[in-house]
Coordinates of C-alpha atoms and ligand atoms in Angstrom, one line a residue:
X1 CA 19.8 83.6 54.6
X2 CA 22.2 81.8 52.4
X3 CA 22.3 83.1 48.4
X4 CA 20.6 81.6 46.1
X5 CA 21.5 80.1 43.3
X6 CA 20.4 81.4 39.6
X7 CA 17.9 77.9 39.2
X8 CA 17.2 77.8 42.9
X9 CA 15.9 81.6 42.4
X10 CA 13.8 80.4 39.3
X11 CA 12.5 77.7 40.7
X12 CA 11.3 79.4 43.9
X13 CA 9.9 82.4 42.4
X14 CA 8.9 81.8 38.8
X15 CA 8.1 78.3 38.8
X16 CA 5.5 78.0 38.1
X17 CA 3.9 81.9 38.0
X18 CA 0.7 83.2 36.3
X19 CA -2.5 81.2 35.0
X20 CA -2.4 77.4 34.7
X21 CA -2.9 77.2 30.7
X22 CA -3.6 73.9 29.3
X23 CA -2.0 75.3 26.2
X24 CA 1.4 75.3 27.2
X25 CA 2.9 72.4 26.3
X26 CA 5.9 72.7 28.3
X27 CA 7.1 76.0 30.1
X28 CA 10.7 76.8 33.1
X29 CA 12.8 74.7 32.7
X30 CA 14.3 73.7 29.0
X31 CA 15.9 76.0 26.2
X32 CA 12.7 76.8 24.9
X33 CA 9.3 76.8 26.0
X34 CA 6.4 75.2 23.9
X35 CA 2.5 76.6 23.3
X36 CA -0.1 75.0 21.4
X37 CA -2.0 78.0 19.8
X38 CA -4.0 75.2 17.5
X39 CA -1.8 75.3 14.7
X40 CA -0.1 72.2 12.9
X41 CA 3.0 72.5 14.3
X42 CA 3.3 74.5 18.7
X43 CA 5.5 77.5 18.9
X44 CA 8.7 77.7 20.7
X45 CA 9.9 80.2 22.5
X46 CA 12.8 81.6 24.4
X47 CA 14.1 84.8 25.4
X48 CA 17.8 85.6 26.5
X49 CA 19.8 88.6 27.5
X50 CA 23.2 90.0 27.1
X51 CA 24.7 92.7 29.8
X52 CA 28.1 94.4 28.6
X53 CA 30.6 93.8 31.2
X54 CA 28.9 90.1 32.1
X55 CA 28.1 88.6 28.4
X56 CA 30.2 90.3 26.5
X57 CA 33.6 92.6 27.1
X58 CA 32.3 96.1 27.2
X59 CA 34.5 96.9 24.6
X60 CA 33.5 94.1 22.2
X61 CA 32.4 95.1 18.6
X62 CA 29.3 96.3 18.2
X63 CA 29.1 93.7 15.3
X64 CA 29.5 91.0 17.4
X65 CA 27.0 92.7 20.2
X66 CA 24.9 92.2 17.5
X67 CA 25.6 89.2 16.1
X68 CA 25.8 87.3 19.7
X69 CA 22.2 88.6 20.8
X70 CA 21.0 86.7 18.0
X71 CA 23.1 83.6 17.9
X72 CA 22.6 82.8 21.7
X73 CA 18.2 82.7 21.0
X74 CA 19.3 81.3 18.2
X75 CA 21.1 78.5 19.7
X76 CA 18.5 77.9 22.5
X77 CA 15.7 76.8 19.8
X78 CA 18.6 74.9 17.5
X79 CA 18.6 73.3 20.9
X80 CA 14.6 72.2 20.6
X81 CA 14.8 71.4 16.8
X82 CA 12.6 74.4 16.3
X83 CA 13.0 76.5 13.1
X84 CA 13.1 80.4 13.7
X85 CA 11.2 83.0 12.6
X86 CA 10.8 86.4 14.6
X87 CA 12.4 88.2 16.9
X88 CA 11.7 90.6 19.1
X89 CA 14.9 93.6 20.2
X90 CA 14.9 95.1 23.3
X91 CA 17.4 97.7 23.6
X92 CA 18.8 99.0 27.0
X93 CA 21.4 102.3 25.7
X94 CA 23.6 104.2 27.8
X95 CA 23.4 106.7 24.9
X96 CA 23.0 107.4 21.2
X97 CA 26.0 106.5 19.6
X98 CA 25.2 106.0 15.6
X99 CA 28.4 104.3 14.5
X100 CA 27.6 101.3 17.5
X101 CA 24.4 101.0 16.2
X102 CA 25.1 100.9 12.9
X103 CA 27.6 97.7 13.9
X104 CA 25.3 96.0 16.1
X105 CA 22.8 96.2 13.3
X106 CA 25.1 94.4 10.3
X107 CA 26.1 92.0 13.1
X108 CA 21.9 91.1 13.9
X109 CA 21.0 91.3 10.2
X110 CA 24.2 89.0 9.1
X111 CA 22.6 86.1 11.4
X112 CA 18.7 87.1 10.9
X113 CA 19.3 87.2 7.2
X114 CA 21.2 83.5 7.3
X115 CA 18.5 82.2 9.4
X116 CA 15.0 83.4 7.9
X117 CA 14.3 85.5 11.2
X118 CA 12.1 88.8 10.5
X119 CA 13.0 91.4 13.1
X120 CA 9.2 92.0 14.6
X121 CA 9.6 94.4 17.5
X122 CA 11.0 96.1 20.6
X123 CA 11.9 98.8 22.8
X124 CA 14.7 101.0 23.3
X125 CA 15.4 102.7 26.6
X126 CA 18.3 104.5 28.2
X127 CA 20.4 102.4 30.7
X128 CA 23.0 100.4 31.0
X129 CA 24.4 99.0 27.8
X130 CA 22.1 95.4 27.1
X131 CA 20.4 94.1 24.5
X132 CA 17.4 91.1 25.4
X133 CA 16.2 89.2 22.2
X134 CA 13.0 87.3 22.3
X135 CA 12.6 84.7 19.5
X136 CA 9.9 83.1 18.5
X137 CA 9.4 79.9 16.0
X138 CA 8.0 76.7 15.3
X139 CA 8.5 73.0 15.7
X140 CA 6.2 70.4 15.1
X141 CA 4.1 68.6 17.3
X142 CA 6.0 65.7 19.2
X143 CA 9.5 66.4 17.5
X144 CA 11.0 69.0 20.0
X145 CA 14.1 68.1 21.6
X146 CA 13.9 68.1 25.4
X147 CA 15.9 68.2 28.2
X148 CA 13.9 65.4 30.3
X149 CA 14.7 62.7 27.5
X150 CA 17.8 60.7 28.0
X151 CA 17.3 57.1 29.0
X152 CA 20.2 55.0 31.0
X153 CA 22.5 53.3 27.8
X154 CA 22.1 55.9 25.4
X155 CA 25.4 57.9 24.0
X156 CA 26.1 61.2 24.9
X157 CA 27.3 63.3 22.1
X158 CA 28.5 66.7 21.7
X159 CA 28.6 69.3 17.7
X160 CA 31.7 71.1 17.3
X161 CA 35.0 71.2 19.5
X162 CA 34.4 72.5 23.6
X163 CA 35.9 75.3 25.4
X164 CA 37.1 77.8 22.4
X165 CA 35.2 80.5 23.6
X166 CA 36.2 80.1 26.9
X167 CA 39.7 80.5 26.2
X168 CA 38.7 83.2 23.6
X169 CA 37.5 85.4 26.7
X170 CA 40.9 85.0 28.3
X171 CA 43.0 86.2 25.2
X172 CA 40.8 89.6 25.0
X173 CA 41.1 89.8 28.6
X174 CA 45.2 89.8 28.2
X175 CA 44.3 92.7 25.9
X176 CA 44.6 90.7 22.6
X177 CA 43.3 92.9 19.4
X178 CA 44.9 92.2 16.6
X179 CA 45.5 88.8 17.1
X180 CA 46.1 86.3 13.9
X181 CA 45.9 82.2 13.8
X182 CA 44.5 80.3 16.5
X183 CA 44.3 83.0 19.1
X184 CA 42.2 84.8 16.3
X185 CA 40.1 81.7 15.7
X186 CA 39.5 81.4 19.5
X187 CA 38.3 85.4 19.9
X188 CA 35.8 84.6 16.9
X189 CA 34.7 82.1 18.7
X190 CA 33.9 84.3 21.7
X191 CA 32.2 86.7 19.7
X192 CA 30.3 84.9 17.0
X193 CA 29.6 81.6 17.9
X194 CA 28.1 79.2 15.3
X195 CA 24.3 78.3 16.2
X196 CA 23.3 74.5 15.1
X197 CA 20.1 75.1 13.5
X198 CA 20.5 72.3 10.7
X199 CA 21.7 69.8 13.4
X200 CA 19.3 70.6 15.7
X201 CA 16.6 70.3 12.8
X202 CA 18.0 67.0 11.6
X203 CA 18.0 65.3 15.5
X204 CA 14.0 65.6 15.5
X205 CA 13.2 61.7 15.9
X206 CA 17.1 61.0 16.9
X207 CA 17.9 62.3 19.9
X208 CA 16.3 61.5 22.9
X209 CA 17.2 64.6 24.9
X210 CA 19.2 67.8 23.8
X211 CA 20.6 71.2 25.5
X212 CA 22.7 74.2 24.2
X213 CA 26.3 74.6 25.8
X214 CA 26.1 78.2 26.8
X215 CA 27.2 77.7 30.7
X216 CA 29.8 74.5 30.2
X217 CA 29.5 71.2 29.3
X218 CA 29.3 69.7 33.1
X219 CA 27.1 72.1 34.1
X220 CA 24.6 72.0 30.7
X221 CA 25.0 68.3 30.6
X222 CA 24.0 68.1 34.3
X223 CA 20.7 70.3 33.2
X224 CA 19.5 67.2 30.9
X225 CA 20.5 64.5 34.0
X226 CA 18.5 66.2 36.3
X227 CA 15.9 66.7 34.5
X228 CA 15.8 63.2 32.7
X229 CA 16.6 61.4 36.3
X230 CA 19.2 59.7 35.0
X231 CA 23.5 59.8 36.0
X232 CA 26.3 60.1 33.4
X233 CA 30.3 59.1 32.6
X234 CA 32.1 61.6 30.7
X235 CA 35.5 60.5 28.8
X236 CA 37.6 63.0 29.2
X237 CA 40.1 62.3 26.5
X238 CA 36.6 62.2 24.3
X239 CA 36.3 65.9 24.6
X240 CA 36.3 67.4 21.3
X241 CA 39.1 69.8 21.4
X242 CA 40.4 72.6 18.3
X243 CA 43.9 72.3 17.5
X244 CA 43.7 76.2 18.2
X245 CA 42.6 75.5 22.0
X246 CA 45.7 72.6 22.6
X247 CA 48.4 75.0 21.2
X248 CA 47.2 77.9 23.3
X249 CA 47.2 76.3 26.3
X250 CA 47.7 72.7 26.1
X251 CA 45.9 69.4 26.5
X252 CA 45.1 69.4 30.1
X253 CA 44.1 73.5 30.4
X254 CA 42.2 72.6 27.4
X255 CA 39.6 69.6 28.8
X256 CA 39.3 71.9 31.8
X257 CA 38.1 74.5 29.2
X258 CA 36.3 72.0 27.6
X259 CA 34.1 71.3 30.5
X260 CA 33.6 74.0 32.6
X261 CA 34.3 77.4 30.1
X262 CA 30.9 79.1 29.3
X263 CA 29.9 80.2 25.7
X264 CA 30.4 77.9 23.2
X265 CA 27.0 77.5 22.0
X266 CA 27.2 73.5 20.7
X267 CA 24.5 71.3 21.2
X268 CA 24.7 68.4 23.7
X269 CA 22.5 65.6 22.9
X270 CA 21.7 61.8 23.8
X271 CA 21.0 59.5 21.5
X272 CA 19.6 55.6 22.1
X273 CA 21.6 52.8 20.8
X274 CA 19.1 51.9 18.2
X275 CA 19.4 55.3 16.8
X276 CA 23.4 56.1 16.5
X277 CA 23.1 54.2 12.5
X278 CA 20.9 56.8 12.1
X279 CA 22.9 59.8 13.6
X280 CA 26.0 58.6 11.6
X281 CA 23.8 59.0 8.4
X282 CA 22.4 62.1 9.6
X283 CA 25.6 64.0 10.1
X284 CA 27.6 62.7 7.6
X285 CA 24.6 63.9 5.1
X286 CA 25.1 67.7 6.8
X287 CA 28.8 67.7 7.1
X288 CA 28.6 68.4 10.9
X289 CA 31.0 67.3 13.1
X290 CA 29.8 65.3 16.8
X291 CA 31.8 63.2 18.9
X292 CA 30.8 60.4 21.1
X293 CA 31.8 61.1 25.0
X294 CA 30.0 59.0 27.4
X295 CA 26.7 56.8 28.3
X296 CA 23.8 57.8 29.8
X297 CA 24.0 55.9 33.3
X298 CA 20.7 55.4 36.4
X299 CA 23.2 56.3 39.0
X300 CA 22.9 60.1 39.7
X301 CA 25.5 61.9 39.0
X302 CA 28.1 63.0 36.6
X303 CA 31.4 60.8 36.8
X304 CA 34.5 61.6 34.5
X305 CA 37.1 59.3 33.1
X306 CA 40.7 59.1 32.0
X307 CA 41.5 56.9 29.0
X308 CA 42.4 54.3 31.3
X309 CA 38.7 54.0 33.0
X310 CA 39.8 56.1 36.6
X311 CA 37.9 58.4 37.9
X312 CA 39.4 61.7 37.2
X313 CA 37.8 64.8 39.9
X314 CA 35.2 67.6 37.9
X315 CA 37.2 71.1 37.6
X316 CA 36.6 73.2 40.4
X317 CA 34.4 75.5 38.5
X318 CA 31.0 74.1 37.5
X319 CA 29.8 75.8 35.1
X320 CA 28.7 79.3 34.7
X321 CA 26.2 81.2 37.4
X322 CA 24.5 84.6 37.2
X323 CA 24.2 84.3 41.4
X324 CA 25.1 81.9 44.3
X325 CA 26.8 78.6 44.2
X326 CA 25.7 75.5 41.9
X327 CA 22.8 73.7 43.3
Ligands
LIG401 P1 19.2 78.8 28.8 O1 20.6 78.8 29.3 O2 18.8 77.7 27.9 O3 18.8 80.2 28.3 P2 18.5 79.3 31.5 O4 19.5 78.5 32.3 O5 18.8 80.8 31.4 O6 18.3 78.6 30.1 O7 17.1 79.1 32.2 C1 16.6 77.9 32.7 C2 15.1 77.8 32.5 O8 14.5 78.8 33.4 C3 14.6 78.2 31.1 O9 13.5 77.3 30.9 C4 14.2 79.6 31.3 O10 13.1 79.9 30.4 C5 13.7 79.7 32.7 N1 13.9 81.0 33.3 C6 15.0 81.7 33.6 N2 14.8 82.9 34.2 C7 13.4 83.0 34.4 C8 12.5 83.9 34.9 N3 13.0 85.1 35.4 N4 11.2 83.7 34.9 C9 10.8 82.5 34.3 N5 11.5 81.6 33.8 C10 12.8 81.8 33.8
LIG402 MG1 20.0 76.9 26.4

């Protein structure tokens, strides 16, 4: 039988599972999920986990173990305009080892702290070294950002600049430590990316759909067109890119990173034409950074351009896959 891939496997097995609730609101299949337990405003939820030696370099810093288990939940509901609240730590150890935990603690409490999120449970067990946050918060009713939103003629935007992380990996896999500069700005990237709670917060009523970049732009972005039923071009010399990323390993290396490098945990979102006055105002009032990169199309599919309007061929690598091929 041939392997399947990570969303073939969810789909076929856990999609959908259990009871048929009329209180969830929306369950598989976006960043978060949503339940209506009668309140003002539904509860969104996600749950994400990191495994040394797959999320993070086994010898990462504990601090950033920490920090990261956080920040990636953290960026899936900044990803729904939801505002956090409590978490939920479980704790997979391959032994007791005091100073780690006292690392990956500062790294969790730095973030909760920043963020209003009261630590509210878990379990610790003995096993390979992995730590699996469930987070928990709110949004209110009809705001969320989803990923089944985008209509043909909105704007595709992107927060931040693309493919630091990715590039980030590489330097600590060359066995860069005590790097300074851009190579150190890229390894912070890797290890304590920047959740976009306020942006997230400030799209409710802009956007008209939304996804976290955790697996690569082409292969997040492609989330939102298959579940909106809609097609895309991407301008590649659109791609926000850090000044850090060009100098390490210039223009071209860098929009490959840019699009297909995992872990950079900015949001992706589409917005309608009669709402980009609105973005403008929006961002400039938080100081974040997005950059228009392409429309919303009804053809299937994502197409990428060069600055002279040819089609330019998607990297090789799609994005990243726990199992199988892409779908
Ligand atoms: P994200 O990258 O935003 O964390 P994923 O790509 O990991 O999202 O997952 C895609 C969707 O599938 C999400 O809605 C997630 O909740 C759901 N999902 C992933 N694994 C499982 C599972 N084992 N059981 C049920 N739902 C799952
Ligand atoms: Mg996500």
């Amino acid at each position: 039988m041939a392997t399947l891939s990570e969303f073939q496997l969810i789909r076929q097995f856990f999609a959908p599972l259990g009871a048929a609730r009329t209180d969830v609101v929306l369950g598989v299949g976006d960043d978060a999920a949503l339940v209506d337990h009668g309140g003002t405003e539904l509860l969104a939820l996600c749950v994400d986990t990191l495994t040394a030696g797959v999320h993070f370099p086994t010898d990462a810093p504990a601090d950033a173990v920490g920090y990261k288990a956080l920040a990636v939940n953290l960026s899936d509901l900044a990803a729904m305009g939801a505002q956090p609240a409590w978490a939920l730590l479980a704790l997979s150890l391959p032994a007791v080892d005091a100073d780690w935990l006292a690392g990956f603690k500062s790294g969790f409490q730095r973030l909760a702290e920043a963020h209003g999120v009261a630590l509210i449970g878990g379990d610790t067990t003995r096993g390979a070294l992995a730590a699996s946050v469930t987070l928990l918060g709110a949004v209110e009713r009809g705001a969320a950002l989803r990923r089944d939103g985008a209509r043909p003629g909105d704007r595709i935007y992107v927060s931040g600049t693309l493919g630091d992380a990715a590039a980030g990996l590489r330097l600590w896999q060359s066995g860069q430590r005590s790097a300074t500069g851009g190579a150190a700005e890229l390894i912070a990237r890797l290890h304590y990316p920047t959740p976009r709670l306020a942006l997230g917060r400030a799209l409710r009523g802009l956007a008209s759909a939304a996804i976290d970049i955790s697996d690569g732009l082409a292969a997040d972005l492609g989330h939102i067109l298959e579940r909106s039923g809609v097609g895309a071009t991407v301008e590649i010399e659109r791609l926000p890119l850090s000044q850090a990323l060009v100098s390490a390993c210039g223009r071209s290396e860098a929009s490959a990173l840019a699009l297909a490098g995992g872990d950079d945990y900015e949001l992706c979102f589409t917005v309608s034409p009669a709402q980009e006055a609105a973005l403008t105002e929006a961002v400039s009032a938080l100081g974040s950074a997005v950059t228009a990169i392409g429309t919303i199309d009804a053809a299937p599919g994502l197409r990428l351009i060069d600055a002279a309007g040819r089609q330019v061929r998607p990297p090789a690598q799609g994005g990243y896959q726990h199992f199988g091929e892409a779908p």
